[in-house]
Amino acid sequence: MVSIEEYGDFDTSWCPGCGNFLILKSLKQALAVQGIAPRDVIISSGIGQAAKLPHYLRCNMFNGLHGRALPVAQGIKMANPEAAVLCVSGDGCTYGEGGNHFLAAIRRNIDLTLLVHDNQIYGLTKGQASPTSARGHVTKAQPEGNRSDAFNPVSVAVAMKAGFVARAFSGEPEHLSEVIREAMAYKGFSLVDILQPCVSFNKVNTYGWYSQRVYFPQNHDPSDWGAAMVLSEEFGDRIPLGIIYRAEKPVFGLGARLAEHEYDKNDLKAVLQSYT
Ligand SMILES: Cc1ncc(C[n+]2csc(CCOP(=O)(O)OP(=O)(O)O)c2C)c(N)n1
Ligand code: SF4
């Protein structure tokens, strides 16, 4: 039995009302309900407001370079197959700077869960357009409107036949927590793209904007790739939530440990010292 309290309660540097709070709460709940203890969780994150999440959770963590959280998460899982490995970052970090790692992680299919706080903006650097910002979105850095088309991560993941692809909304925390649980239980690479209002810098995609659009599709069969492809394209007046696509696939290195031998801590010390 694991309680939510074991995951701690930390001060954050997030703005009051930020969608990140409900993602953190939903994740804590998902971990506790699954009975996973903090010592068994390892989170890799990049740079950005979303990437600070593991700072506010009692767990093992690695906070690395912008866009580079996924390769680290994959290495962590290969070295620690028994651990619950998550990668948590923003839409800019994951789909922009880390875009090719996102594609490679889908292809390789190592068993880990990627949670993307998708606020359709660069939050930490004060509101430039991100890969998921809509064409025409006016920001301080794009006063004439964003001139690029938006990247649709759910469509790309479904097109590449990623084994588990879901979308959730931080304004629906119970549903979000349930989807995180299902993603973590899935054996293979799982993506949860989470709509997360940035109350300070995205005045378009607000709680109200998302709330008016999100819906839970009835009778969608996530094993139907064609239907998932069609559903994944819907991102406008209506935005479907839930598991969009799900399939069983060969998992890279399932149950295998990267290194079996015991290591000598002194050797490790010497390697670390060689970098100072
Ligand atoms: C290689 C590199 N490029 C740019 C930056 C500057 N930078 C830091 S955070 C950030 C944007 C973060 O946006 P996002 O990933 O969407 O996360 P959010 O802050 O919105 O949660 C940028 C561009 C950096 N740290 N490293
Ligand atoms: S800038 Fe936006 S994403 Fe960052 S903490 Fe504030 S509301 Fe959240």
XYZ file of C-alpha atoms and ligand atoms in Angstrom:
310
model
C 0.000 0.000 0.000
C 1.552 3.300 -1.088
C 0.057 6.668 -0.099
C 0.140 9.862 -2.136
C 1.853 11.591 0.828
C 4.952 9.426 0.303
C 5.543 11.366 -2.902
C 6.032 14.567 -0.896
C 4.652 18.085 -1.048
C 7.130 20.676 -2.318
C 7.046 24.407 -3.039
C 7.151 25.034 -6.779
C 8.191 27.899 -9.013
C 5.104 27.425 -11.220
C 2.636 30.299 -11.656
C -0.561 30.027 -9.589
C -3.207 28.307 -11.730
C -0.727 26.605 -14.089
C -1.961 23.316 -15.582
C 1.238 21.651 -14.358
C -0.159 21.367 -10.810
C -2.971 19.038 -11.823
C -0.581 16.897 -13.886
C 1.675 16.487 -10.849
C -1.332 15.593 -8.682
C -2.655 13.098 -11.245
C 0.748 11.461 -11.588
C 1.106 11.092 -7.807
C -2.321 9.495 -7.692
C -1.495 7.137 -10.569
C 1.722 6.018 -8.871
C 0.066 5.499 -5.490
C -2.892 3.580 -6.921
C -0.490 1.233 -8.736
C 1.324 0.670 -5.432
C 4.646 1.892 -6.853
C 6.949 3.231 -4.119
C 9.045 6.400 -4.743
C 12.283 4.369 -4.689
C 11.069 2.369 -7.706
C 10.336 5.413 -9.892
C 12.942 7.056 -12.123
C 12.028 10.172 -14.111
C 14.122 11.726 -16.834
C 13.296 15.282 -17.852
C 14.735 18.061 -19.984
C 14.487 21.834 -19.644
C 11.377 23.979 -19.208
C 8.578 24.472 -16.685
C 7.192 20.977 -17.326
C 10.648 19.465 -16.992
C 10.803 20.739 -13.410
C 8.094 18.268 -12.384
C 10.432 15.656 -10.883
C 11.919 18.394 -8.653
C 8.528 18.434 -6.954
C 8.123 14.684 -6.514
C 9.969 12.340 -4.197
C 11.560 9.941 -6.717
C 14.840 9.201 -8.495
C 15.429 11.659 -11.296
C 17.747 12.916 -13.988
C 17.356 16.485 -15.221
C 19.311 16.889 -18.432
C 19.679 19.030 -21.519
C 16.832 20.584 -23.435
C 15.289 17.928 -25.710
C 17.525 15.111 -24.527
C 15.340 13.471 -21.881
C 14.241 10.495 -23.991
C 17.650 8.952 -24.789
C 18.495 9.184 -21.093
C 15.170 7.563 -20.137
C 15.867 4.723 -22.567
C 19.319 4.128 -21.068
C 17.833 4.210 -17.578
C 15.265 1.561 -18.492
C 17.872 -0.679 -20.122
C 20.010 -0.507 -16.988
C 17.070 -0.810 -14.566
C 14.445 -3.036 -16.207
C 12.542 -3.457 -12.955
C 12.061 0.313 -12.403
C 9.034 2.372 -13.433
C 10.648 4.752 -15.916
C 8.984 7.942 -17.048
C 10.098 10.806 -19.217
C 8.376 14.135 -18.527
C 8.813 17.320 -20.532
C 7.143 20.116 -22.448
C 5.970 20.279 -26.056
C 8.932 22.464 -27.020
C 11.457 20.206 -25.302
C 9.977 16.980 -26.678
C 8.669 17.822 -30.148
C 11.032 20.725 -30.946
C 14.554 20.316 -29.595
C 13.951 16.606 -28.937
C 11.935 15.893 -32.088
C 14.153 13.230 -33.588
C 14.506 11.466 -30.238
C 10.711 11.297 -30.127
C 10.645 9.508 -33.501
C 13.514 7.190 -32.520
C 11.853 6.252 -29.216
C 8.695 5.217 -31.055
C 10.686 3.079 -33.488
C 12.804 1.431 -30.794
C 9.894 0.742 -28.433
C 11.646 0.566 -25.071
C 9.206 0.118 -22.193
C 8.734 3.627 -20.748
C 6.057 6.285 -20.497
C 6.414 9.739 -22.005
C 4.240 12.472 -20.485
C 4.253 15.677 -22.507
C 2.858 18.818 -20.893
C 1.530 20.317 -24.118
C 0.735 23.997 -23.487
C 1.264 24.918 -27.156
C 3.874 27.530 -26.151
C 7.379 27.902 -24.761
C 6.515 28.700 -21.126
C 9.905 28.998 -19.417
C 11.288 31.376 -22.035
C 8.158 33.544 -21.831
C 5.838 32.605 -24.631
C 7.416 32.047 -28.029
C 5.528 29.766 -30.449
C 6.315 26.074 -29.956
C 5.971 23.217 -32.486
C 2.342 22.697 -31.382
C 1.306 26.384 -31.579
C -1.320 26.916 -34.265
C -0.456 28.767 -37.459
C -1.322 32.437 -36.892
C -0.937 32.301 -33.095
C 0.240 35.799 -32.095
C 2.971 35.920 -29.467
C 5.430 38.584 -28.320
C 8.084 36.953 -30.498
C 5.688 36.370 -33.426
C 3.666 39.644 -33.470
C 2.461 38.909 -36.999
C 1.403 35.404 -36.017
C 3.188 32.072 -36.083
C 4.070 31.300 -39.719
C 4.473 27.537 -39.323
C 1.912 24.739 -39.314
C 1.353 23.027 -35.972
C 2.922 19.637 -35.334
C 0.280 17.059 -34.366
C 2.139 14.635 -32.050
C -0.797 12.260 -31.716
C -1.153 11.910 -35.498
C 2.579 11.401 -35.946
C 2.698 8.757 -33.208
C -0.310 6.909 -34.624
C 1.084 7.141 -38.164
C 4.297 5.540 -36.884
C 2.232 2.853 -35.138
C 3.524 3.664 -31.658
C 2.043 0.981 -29.387
C 0.181 3.283 -26.985
C -0.957 6.785 -27.907
C -3.278 8.847 -25.718
C -4.343 12.419 -25.169
C -5.518 13.826 -21.838
C -6.316 17.244 -20.346
C -5.066 18.559 -17.024
C -8.571 19.979 -16.458
C -9.818 16.347 -16.295
C -7.455 15.065 -13.575
C -9.303 11.822 -12.774
C -9.264 10.810 -16.422
C -5.647 11.932 -16.749
C -4.609 9.802 -13.786
C -6.397 6.778 -15.250
C -4.712 7.263 -18.643
C -1.280 7.581 -16.968
C -1.951 4.289 -15.154
C -2.870 2.553 -18.398
C 0.166 4.016 -20.162
C 2.486 2.807 -17.395
C 0.911 -0.646 -17.383
C 1.430 -0.929 -21.159
C 4.521 -2.949 -22.084
C 6.407 -0.757 -24.555
C 6.733 2.927 -25.393
C 3.641 4.897 -24.367
C 2.838 8.539 -25.107
C 0.379 10.686 -23.185
C 0.075 14.125 -24.756
C -1.462 16.279 -22.009
C -3.226 19.558 -22.783
C -1.869 21.928 -20.132
C -2.972 25.557 -19.996
C -0.112 28.040 -19.526
C -2.032 30.801 -17.775
C 0.793 33.339 -18.081
C 1.873 33.163 -21.716
C -0.785 31.378 -23.752
C -3.902 33.538 -23.766
C -5.463 31.521 -26.624
C -5.387 27.889 -25.452
C -6.855 28.537 -22.020
C -8.796 26.262 -19.619
C -11.988 27.618 -21.203
C -10.720 27.037 -24.754
C -9.828 23.410 -24.015
C -12.918 22.736 -21.878
C -15.236 23.836 -24.689
C -13.556 21.453 -27.140
C -12.500 18.270 -25.368
C -14.772 15.230 -25.498
C -14.619 11.501 -24.811
C -15.335 9.576 -28.034
C -17.909 6.812 -27.650
C -17.381 3.456 -29.379
C -13.829 4.209 -30.551
C -11.822 1.007 -30.974
C -8.152 1.891 -30.232
C -6.999 -1.280 -32.008
C -8.430 0.048 -35.306
C -5.462 1.895 -36.804
C -7.487 3.566 -39.579
C -10.071 4.875 -37.099
C -7.254 6.047 -34.796
C -5.624 7.896 -37.685
C -8.872 9.729 -38.462
C -9.481 10.547 -34.780
C -5.929 11.770 -34.301
C -6.443 14.401 -36.991
C -9.244 15.998 -34.992
C -7.791 19.028 -33.225
C -9.918 22.126 -33.578
C -13.528 22.710 -32.580
C -13.477 19.211 -31.101
C -10.544 17.498 -29.437
C -10.894 13.786 -28.558
C -9.408 12.551 -25.279
C -8.466 9.048 -24.208
C -6.534 6.154 -25.742
C -6.417 6.862 -29.447
C -4.314 3.878 -30.558
C -3.127 0.729 -28.857
C -1.334 -2.335 -30.236
C 0.986 -5.041 -28.969
C 4.504 -4.785 -30.408
C 7.918 -6.377 -29.792
C 9.551 -4.541 -26.886
C 13.240 -3.700 -27.210
C 15.346 -5.424 -24.527
C 12.359 -6.701 -22.570
C 13.630 -8.086 -19.269
C 17.265 -7.698 -20.338
C 19.721 -5.802 -18.203
C 22.269 -3.594 -19.969
C 25.088 -4.563 -17.605
C 24.930 -7.641 -15.391
C 28.314 -7.390 -13.733
C 28.901 -5.595 -10.450
C 30.841 -2.371 -10.877
C 33.621 -1.064 -8.685
C 32.659 2.317 -7.212
C 36.300 3.420 -7.348
C 36.371 2.923 -11.122
C 33.287 5.100 -11.403
C 34.893 7.770 -9.230
C 37.950 7.838 -11.493
C 35.784 8.279 -14.596
C 33.823 11.126 -12.972
C 37.036 12.797 -11.804
C 38.454 12.661 -15.337
C 35.732 15.166 -16.320
C 36.601 17.732 -13.628
C 19.425 23.764 -26.761
C 18.603 24.790 -26.040
N 17.861 25.645 -26.759
C 17.078 26.559 -26.137
C 17.075 26.638 -24.779
C 16.234 27.688 -24.106
N 14.994 27.146 -23.576
C 14.895 26.766 -22.276
S 13.354 26.235 -21.886
C 12.816 26.526 -23.462
C 11.391 26.280 -23.860
C 10.645 25.301 -23.019
O 9.379 25.114 -23.555
P 8.590 23.779 -23.365
O 9.460 22.613 -23.622
O 7.356 23.845 -24.199
O 8.268 23.745 -21.820
P 7.408 24.700 -20.876
O 8.373 25.678 -20.267
O 6.357 25.359 -21.710
O 6.842 23.757 -19.875
C 13.826 27.006 -24.275
C 13.672 27.361 -25.712
C 17.867 25.739 -24.043
N 17.846 25.705 -22.704
N 18.629 24.827 -24.699
S 4.894 30.164 -17.447
Fe 3.118 28.946 -18.037
S 3.828 26.822 -18.057
Fe 5.292 28.034 -16.873
S 4.623 27.838 -14.749
Fe 3.743 29.724 -15.568
S 1.717 29.103 -16.311
Fe 2.921 27.244 -16.060
